[in-house]
Short mmCIF file of C-alpha atoms in Angstrom, two decimals:
data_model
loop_
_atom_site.label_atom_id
_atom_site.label_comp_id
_atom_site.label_asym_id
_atom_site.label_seq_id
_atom_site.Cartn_x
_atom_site.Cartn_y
_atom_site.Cartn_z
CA UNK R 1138 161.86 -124.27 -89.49
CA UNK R 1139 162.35 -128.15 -90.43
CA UNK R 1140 159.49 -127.83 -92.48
CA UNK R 1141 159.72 -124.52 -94.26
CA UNK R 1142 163.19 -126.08 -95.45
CA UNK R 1143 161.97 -129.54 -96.45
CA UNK R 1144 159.11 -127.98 -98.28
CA UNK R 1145 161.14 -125.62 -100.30
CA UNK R 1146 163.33 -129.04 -101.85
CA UNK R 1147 160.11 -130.57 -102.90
CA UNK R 1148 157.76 -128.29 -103.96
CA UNK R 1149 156.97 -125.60 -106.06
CA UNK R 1150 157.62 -121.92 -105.37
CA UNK R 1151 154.04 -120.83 -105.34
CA UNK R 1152 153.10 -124.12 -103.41
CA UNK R 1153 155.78 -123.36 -100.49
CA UNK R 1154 154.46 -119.99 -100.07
CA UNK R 1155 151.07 -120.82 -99.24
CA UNK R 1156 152.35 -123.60 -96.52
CA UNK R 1157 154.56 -121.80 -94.97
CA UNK R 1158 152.43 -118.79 -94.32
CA UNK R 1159 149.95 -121.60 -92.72
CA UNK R 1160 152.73 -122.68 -90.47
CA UNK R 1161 154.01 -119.27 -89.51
CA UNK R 1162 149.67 -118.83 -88.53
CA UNK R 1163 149.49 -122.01 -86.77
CA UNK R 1164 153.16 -120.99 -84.74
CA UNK R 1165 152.01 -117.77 -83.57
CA UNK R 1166 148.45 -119.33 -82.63
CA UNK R 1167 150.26 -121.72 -80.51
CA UNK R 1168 152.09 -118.92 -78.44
CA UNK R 1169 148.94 -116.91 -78.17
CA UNK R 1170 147.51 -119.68 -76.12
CA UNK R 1171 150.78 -120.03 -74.56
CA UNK R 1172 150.55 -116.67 -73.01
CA UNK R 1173 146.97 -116.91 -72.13
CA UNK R 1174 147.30 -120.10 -70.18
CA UNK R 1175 150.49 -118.64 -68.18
CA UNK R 1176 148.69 -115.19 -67.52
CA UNK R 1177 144.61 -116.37 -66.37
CA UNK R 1178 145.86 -119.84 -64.94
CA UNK R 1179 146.64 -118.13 -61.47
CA UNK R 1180 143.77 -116.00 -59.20
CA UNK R 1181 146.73 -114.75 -57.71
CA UNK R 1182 147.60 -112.95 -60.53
CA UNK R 1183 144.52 -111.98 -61.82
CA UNK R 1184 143.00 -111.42 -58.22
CA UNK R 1185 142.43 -107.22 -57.99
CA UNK R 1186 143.89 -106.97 -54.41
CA UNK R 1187 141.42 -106.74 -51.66
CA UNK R 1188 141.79 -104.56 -48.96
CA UNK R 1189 141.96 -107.28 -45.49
CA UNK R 1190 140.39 -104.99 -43.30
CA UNK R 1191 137.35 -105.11 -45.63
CA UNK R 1192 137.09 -109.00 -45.71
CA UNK R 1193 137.33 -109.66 -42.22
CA UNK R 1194 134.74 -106.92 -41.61
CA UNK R 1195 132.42 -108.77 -44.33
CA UNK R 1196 133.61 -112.22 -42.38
CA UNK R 1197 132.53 -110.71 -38.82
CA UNK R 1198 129.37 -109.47 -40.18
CA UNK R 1199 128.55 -112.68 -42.34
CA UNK R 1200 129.51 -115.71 -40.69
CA UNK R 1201 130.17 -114.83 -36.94
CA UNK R 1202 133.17 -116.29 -34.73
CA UNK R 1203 133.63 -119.62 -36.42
CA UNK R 1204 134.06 -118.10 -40.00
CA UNK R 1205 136.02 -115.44 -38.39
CA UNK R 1206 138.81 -117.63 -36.76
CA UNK R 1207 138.79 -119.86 -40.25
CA UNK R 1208 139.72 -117.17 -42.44
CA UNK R 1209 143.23 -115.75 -43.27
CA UNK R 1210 141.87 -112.13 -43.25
CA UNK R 1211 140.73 -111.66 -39.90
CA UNK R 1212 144.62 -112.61 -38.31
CA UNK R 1213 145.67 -108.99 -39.38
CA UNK R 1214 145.12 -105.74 -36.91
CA UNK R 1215 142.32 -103.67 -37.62
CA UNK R 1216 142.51 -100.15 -37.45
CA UNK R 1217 140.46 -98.06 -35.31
CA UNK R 1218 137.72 -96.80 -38.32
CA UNK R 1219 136.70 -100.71 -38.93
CA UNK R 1220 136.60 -101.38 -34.96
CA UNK R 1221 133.93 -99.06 -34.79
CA UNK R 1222 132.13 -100.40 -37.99
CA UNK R 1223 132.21 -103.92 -36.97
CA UNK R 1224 131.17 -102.66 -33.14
CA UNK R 1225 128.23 -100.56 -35.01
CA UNK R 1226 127.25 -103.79 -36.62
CA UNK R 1227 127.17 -106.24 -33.91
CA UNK R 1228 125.09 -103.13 -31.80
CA UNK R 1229 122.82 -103.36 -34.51
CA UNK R 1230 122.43 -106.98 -34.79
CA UNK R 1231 121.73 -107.48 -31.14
CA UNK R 1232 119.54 -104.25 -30.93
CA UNK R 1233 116.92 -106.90 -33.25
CA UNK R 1234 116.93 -109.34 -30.69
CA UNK R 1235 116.36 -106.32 -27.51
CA UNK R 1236 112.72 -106.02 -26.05
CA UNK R 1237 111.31 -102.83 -24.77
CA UNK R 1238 111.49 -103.91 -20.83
CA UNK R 1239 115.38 -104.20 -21.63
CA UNK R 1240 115.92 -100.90 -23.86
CA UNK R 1241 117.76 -99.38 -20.70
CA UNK R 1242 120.86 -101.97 -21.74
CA UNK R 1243 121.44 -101.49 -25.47
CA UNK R 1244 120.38 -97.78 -24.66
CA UNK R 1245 123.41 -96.96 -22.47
CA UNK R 1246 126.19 -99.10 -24.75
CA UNK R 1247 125.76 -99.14 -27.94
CA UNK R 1248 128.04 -96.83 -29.85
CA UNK R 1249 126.44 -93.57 -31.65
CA UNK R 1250 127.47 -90.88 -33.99
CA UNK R 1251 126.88 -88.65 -30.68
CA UNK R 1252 129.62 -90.76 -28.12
CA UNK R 1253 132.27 -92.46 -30.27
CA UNK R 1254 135.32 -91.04 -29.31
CA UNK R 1255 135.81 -88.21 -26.81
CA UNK R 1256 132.58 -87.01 -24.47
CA UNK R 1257 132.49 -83.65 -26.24
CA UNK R 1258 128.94 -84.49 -27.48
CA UNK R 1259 127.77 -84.46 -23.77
CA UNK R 1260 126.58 -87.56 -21.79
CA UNK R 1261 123.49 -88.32 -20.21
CA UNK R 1262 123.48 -87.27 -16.55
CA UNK R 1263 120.74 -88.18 -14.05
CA UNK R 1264 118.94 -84.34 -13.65
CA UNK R 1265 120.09 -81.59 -11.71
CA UNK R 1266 116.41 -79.77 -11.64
CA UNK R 1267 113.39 -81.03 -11.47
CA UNK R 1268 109.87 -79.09 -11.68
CA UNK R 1269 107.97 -81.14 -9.35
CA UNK R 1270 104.81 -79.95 -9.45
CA UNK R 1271 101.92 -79.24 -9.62
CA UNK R 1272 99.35 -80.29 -12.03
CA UNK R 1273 97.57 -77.18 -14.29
CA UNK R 1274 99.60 -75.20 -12.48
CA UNK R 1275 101.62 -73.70 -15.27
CA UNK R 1276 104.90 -76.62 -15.37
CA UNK R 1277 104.50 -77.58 -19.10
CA UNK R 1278 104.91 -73.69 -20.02
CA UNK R 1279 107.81 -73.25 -17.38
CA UNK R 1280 109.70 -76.31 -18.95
CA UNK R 1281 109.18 -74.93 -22.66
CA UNK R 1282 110.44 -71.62 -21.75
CA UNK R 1283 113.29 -72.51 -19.65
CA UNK R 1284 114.47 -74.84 -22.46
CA UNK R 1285 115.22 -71.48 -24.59
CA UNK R 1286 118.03 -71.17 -22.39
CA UNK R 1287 121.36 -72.66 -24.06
CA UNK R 1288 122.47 -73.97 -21.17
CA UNK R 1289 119.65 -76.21 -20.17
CA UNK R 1290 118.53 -79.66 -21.67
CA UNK R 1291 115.19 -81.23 -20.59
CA UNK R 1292 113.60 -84.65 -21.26
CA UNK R 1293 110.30 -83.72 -23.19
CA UNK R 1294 107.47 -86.04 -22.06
CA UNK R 1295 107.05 -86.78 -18.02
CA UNK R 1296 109.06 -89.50 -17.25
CA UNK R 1297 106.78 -90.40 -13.83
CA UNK R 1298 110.09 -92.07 -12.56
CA UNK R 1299 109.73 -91.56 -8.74
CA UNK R 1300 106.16 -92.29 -8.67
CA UNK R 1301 105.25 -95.02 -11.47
CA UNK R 1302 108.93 -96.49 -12.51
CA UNK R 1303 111.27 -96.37 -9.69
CA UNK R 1304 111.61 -99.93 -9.61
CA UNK R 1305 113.33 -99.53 -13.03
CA UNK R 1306 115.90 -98.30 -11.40
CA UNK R 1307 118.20 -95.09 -11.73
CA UNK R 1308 120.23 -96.57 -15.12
CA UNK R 1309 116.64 -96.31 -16.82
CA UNK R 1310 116.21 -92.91 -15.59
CA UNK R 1311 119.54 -91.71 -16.73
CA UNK R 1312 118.29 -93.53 -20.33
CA UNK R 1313 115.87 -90.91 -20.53
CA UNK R 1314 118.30 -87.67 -20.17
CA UNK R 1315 119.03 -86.31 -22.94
CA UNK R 1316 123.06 -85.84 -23.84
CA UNK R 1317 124.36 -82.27 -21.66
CA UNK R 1318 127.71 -80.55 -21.63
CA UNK R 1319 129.13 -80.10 -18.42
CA UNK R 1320 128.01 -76.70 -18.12
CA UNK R 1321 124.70 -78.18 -19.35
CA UNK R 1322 121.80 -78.52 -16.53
CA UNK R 1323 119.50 -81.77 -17.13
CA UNK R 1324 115.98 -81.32 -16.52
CA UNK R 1325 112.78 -83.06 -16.34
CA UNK R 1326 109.06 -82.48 -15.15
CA UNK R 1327 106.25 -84.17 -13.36
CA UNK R 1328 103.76 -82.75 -12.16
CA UNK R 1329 102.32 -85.31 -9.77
CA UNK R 1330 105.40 -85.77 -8.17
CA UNK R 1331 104.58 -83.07 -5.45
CA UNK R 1332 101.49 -85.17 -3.95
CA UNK R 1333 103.35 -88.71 -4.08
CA UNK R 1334 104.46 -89.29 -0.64
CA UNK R 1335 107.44 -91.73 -1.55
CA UNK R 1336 108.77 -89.05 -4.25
CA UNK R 1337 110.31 -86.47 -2.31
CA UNK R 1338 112.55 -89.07 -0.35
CA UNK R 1339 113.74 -91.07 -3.60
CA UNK R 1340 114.27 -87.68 -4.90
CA UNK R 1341 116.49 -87.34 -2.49
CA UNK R 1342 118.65 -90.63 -2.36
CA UNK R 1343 119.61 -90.36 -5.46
CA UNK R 1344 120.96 -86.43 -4.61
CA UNK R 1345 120.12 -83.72 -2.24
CA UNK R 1346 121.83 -81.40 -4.04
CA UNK R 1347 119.03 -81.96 -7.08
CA UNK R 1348 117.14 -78.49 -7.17
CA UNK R 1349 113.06 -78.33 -6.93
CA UNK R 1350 110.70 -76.24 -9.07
CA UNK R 1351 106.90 -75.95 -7.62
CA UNK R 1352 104.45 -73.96 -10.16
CA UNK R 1353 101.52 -72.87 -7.72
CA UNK R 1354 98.48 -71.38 -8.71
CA UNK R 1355 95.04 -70.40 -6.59
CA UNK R 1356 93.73 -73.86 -5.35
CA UNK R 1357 90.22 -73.39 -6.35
CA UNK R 1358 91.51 -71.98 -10.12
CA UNK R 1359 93.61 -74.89 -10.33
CA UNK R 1360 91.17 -77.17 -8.76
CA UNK R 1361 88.20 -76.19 -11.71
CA UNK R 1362 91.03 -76.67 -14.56
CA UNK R 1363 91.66 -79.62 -13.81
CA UNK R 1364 88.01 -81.08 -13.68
CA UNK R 1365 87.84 -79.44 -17.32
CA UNK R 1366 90.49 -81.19 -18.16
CA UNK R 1367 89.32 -84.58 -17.50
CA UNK R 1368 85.81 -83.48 -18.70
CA UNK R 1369 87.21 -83.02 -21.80
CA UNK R 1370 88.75 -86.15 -21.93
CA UNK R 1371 85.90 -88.13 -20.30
CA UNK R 1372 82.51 -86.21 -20.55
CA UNK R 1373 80.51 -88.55 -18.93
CA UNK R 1374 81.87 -88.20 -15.42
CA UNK R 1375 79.54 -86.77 -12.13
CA UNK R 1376 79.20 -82.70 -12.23
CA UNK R 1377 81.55 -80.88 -10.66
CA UNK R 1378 79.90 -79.72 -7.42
CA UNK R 1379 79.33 -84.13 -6.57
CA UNK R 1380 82.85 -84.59 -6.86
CA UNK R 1381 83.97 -81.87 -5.07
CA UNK R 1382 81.70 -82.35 -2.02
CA UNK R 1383 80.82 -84.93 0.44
CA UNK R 1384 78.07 -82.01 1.44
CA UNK R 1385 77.80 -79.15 -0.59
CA UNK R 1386 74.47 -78.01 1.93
CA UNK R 1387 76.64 -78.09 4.44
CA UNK R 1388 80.09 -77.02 2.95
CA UNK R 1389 82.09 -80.47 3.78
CA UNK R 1390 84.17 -80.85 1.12
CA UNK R 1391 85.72 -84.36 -0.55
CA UNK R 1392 89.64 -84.33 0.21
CA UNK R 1393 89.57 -87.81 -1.44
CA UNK R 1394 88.85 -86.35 -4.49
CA UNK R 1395 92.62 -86.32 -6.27
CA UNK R 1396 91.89 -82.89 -7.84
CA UNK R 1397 91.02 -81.27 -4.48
CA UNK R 1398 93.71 -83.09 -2.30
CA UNK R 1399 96.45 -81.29 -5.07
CA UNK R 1400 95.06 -77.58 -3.93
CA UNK R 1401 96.38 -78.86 -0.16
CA UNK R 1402 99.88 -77.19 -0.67
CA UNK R 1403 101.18 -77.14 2.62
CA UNK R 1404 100.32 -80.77 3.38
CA UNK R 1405 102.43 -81.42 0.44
CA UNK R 1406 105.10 -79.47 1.57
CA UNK R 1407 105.94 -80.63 5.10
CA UNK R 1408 106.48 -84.09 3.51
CA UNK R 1409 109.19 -82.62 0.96
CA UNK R 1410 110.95 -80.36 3.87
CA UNK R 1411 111.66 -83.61 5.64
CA UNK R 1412 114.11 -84.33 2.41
CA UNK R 1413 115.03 -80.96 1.34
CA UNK R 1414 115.49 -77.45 2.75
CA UNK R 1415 113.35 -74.36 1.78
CA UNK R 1416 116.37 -72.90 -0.04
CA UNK R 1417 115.90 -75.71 -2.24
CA UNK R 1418 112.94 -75.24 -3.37
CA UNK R 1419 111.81 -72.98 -5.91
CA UNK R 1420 107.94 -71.64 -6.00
CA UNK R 1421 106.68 -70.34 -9.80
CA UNK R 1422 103.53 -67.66 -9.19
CA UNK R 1423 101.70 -69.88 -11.67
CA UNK R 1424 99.53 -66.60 -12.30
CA UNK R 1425 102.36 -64.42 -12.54
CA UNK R 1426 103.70 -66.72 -15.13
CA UNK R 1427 100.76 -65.58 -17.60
CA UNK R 1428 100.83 -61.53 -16.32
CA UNK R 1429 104.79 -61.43 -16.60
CA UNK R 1430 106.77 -64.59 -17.88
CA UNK R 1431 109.81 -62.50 -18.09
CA UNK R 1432 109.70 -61.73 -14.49
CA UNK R 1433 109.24 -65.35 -13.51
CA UNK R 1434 111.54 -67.03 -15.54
CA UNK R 1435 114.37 -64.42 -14.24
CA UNK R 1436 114.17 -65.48 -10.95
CA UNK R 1437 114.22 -69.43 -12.14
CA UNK R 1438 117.56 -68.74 -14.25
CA UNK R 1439 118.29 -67.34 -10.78
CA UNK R 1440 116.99 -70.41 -8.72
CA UNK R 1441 118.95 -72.36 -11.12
CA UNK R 1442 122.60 -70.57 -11.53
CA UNK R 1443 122.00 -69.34 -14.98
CA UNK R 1444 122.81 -66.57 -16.85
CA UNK R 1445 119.48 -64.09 -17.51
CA UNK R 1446 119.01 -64.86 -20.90
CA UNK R 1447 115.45 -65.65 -21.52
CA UNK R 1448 113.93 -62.19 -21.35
CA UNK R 1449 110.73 -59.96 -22.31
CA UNK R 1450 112.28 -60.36 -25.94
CA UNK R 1451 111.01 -63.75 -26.37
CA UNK R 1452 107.39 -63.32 -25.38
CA UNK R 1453 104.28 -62.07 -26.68
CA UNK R 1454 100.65 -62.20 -25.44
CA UNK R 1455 98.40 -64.44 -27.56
CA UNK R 1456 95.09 -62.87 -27.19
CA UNK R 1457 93.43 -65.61 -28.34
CA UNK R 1458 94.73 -68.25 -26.15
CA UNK R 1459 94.76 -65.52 -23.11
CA UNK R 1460 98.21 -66.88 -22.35
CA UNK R 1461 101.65 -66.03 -23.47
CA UNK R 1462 103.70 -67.42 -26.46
CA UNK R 1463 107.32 -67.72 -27.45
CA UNK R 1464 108.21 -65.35 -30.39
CA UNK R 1465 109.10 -66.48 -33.87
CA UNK R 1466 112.56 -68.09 -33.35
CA UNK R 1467 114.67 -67.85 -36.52
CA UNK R 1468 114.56 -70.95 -37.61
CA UNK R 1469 110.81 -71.02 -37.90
CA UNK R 1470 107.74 -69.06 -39.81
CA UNK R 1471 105.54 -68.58 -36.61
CA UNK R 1472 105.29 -68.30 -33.45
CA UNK R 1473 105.48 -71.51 -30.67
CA UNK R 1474 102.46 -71.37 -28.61
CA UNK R 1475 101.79 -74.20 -25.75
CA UNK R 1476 99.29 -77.02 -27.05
CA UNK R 1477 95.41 -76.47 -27.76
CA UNK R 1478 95.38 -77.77 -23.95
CA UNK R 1479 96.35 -74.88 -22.64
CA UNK R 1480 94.66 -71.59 -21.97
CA UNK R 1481 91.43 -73.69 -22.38
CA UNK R 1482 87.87 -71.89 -21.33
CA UNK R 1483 87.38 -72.85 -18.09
CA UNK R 1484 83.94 -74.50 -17.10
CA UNK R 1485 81.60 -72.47 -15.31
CA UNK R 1486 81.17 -72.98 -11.64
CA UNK R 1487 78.29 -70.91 -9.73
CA UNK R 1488 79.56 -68.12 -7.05
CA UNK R 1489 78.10 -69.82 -4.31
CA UNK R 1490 80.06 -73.18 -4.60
CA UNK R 1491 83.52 -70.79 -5.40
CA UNK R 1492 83.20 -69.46 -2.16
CA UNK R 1493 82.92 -72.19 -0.04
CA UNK R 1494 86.03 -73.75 -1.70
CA UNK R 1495 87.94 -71.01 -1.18
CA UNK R 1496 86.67 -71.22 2.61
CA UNK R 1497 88.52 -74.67 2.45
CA UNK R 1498 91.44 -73.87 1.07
CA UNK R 1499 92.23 -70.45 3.45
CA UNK R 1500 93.56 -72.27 6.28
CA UNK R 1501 95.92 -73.84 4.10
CA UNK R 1502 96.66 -71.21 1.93
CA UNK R 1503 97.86 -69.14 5.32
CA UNK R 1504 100.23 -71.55 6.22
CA UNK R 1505 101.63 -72.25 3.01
CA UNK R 1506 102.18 -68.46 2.70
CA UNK R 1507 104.26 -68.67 6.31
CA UNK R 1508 106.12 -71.96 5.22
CA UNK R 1509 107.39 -70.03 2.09
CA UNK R 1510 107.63 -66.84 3.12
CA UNK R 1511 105.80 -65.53 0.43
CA UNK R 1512 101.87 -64.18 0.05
CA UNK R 1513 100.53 -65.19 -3.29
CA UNK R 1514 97.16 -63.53 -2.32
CA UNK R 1515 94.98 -66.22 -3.65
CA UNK R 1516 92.30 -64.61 -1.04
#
C-alpha cells in the first residue's frame, strides 16, 4: 500500500495506473504460492488415506517377518477376512516350495474355499466301504453306479493303499477322500486288494467296522478277460493255453500264473474271514450285474444302509457294448457308458481247454458257494 501511495505523489495519473495494477498482480501471485506451499508441503495432508489392514497384508506378503515388525501398519488387529487372505498367501507361497512325496502335508492344512470356516462343506474321512475286489469282475461299473447315489462319495482312480502305499501311512490315505457330509459314505476301489495277503488285516486295523464289497464272476470268464486285457496292452506275450498250464496234455494247470490264482475265491476268502465276519462282506453276481443292475445295486444300497435310490430308471442296455449304461443325466446330452475297456470281445479260447479249467476251478467254486451261502452256478 506504501507504494501505491508514494507513486500517486510523484507520478502521473495514467503512469500510477499501470504500476499499481502490476503490484496488485505481483501481490496476489505471491499468495498463490503462499497457499500452494502450505497445502502440497505435507504427505499427510495430501496422503488419500490407506486402509492399514491393506498395508500390512501387502507388508506380510512382500517383505516377510522383518518388514512386518518394522512397519507401523502391521501393530493394528486384523480382522478375520484379511487373516484368511494373508493365511491363503503364505499356503500358497509354501505350496511352491512342497514336493510330491510331501503333498499329504500341505494337502491336509492349507485353507480352501471348501473348509474355511464351519465343516459344512464335509471333511475328508478315511472310507467306510471299500469294493475289494476282484479284477474284471465288474468293480469299476459297481463304483460308477453306486456313485449316482447322493449319499455316497468315492475316490475315482484306485488308490492301491493297502497293497502298494501303506507305508505312506493312513494321513495320505485320508488325502485321497474326497470331502463327505456326515451322512455321506466314503468309498474307494481296488481290485487287487482281495488276493494281497497283508490287505485284509491292515484293512482291518485301521477299522473293523469298514464294510467289504467282492464283485465275483465265473473264474474261467474272468480268467480269459483278463488275458485279453493284457493282450491288448502287450500283444507280444505267450498264448493263452502256455500261460495257463504247466500241462495242458495232462490238465495241470499254472496257479502261479496271477490271472489264474485270482479265479481261487475261496483261498482268498479264508484269509479275509480271519479279519472280518461274513456279515461283512458283501458278494456282487458280477454276471447279474450286466442281466439286472437294478437288482444288484438294490441289495448294495442295502449292504451299505442306503436309501433305494438308484433304480431300473437309470439304466439302459447298450447293445453295442453288450453291457449296461447309465441314462442321460440332466446335466448332459448322452448317455455315460463305462470306458472302451469294458464289454470288450473276448478272445477265443477252444472248448477243450474251457473245460478243463472249469475242472480246476469246481472244487473251489463248491466251497466258495458253502462259505457264502450262496450258489452262483458258474457250473
Amino acid at each position: 500500500m506504501a507504494c501505491i501511495l508514494l507513486y500517486s505523489r510523484v507520478a502521473p495519473s495514467s503512469y500510477r495506473h499501470t504500476r499499481t495494477c502490476v503490484c496488485i498482480f505481483s501481490i496476489s501471485l505471491s499468495l498463490s504460492y503462499i497457499c500452494y506451499c502450505l497445502l502440497f508441503s505435507s504427505d499427510a495432508i495430501m496422503q488419500k488415506p490407506s486402509d492399514p489392514t491393506q498395508n500390512c497384508l501387502r507388508l506380510r506378503s512382500d517383505g516377510g517377518k522383518k518388514l512386518q515388525q518394522k512397519s507401523p501398519y502391521c501393530t493394528l488387529p486384523l480382522d478375520a477376512r484379511a487373516t484368511r487372505e494373508i493365511s491363503l498367501h503364505e499356503a500358497n507361497q509354501s505350496n511352491a516350495s512342497v514336493n510330491h512325496n510331501t503333498v499329504r502335508n500341505f494337502t491336509s492344512d492349507r485353507p480352501t474355499t471348501n473348509n474355511l470356516g464351519s465343516g459344512k462343506f464335509g471333511n475328508k474321512k478315511l472310507p467306510n466301504a471299500i469294493i475289494v475286489g476282484v479284477k474284471k469282475g465288474g468293480t469299476r461299473a459297481v463304483l460308477e453306479f453306486i456313485r449316482i447315489h447322493p449319499d455316497v462319495r468315492a475316490v475315482g482312480t484306485e488308490t492301491h493303499f493297502f497293497d502298494r502305499n501303506y507305508d505312506r501311512g493312513l494321513d495320505w490315505y485320508r488325502c485321497l477322500m474326497p470331502r463327505t457330509m456326515e451322512s455321506q459314505i466314503t468309498m474307494e476301489k481296488t481290485p487287487s486288494y482281495f488276493v494281497t495277503r497283508e490287505t485284509p488285516r491292515r484293512i482291518s486295523a485301521m477299522s473293523r467296522d469298514t464294510k467289504l464289497i467282492v464283485v465275483v464272476r465265473d473264474p474261467v470268464t474272468r480268467v480269459i478277460s483278463d488275458y485279453t486285457q493284457t493282450l491288448s496292452k502287450t500283444p507280444d506275450i505267450p498264448s493263452f493255453q502256455d500261460l495257463a498250464f504247466q500241462n495242458q496234455s495232462l490238465g495241470l494247470v499254472d496257479t502261479s500264473w496271477n490271472a489264474i490264482r485270482i479265479g481261487m475265491y475261496a483261498l482268498h476268502l479264508e484269509n479275509w474271514l480271519r479279519y472280518f465276519p461274513l456279515s461283512q462282506i458283501h458278494f456282487v453276481n458280477g454276471e447279474r450285474l450286466i442281466t439286472d443292475p437294478a437288482g444288484e445295486l438294490a441289495r448294495v444300497q442295502d449292504f451299505l444302509g442306503l436309501k433305494r435310490i438308484v433304480t431300473d430308471k437309470h439304466f439302459y442296455f447298450n447293445r453295442t457294448k453288450g453291457f449296461p449304461c447309465l441314462k442321460k443325466p440332466e446335466s448332459s446330452s448322452s448317455p455315460r457308458c463305462l470306458g472302451k475297456s469294458k464289454g470288450r470281445t473276448h478272445i477265443q479260447i477252444d472248448h477243450d481247454t474251457i473245460e478243463q479249467l472249469r475242472d480246476f476251478y469246481r472244487p473251489y467254486n463248491v466251497k466258495f458257494y458253502e462259505m457264502v451261502g450262496q450258489d452262483f452256478r458258474w457250473e
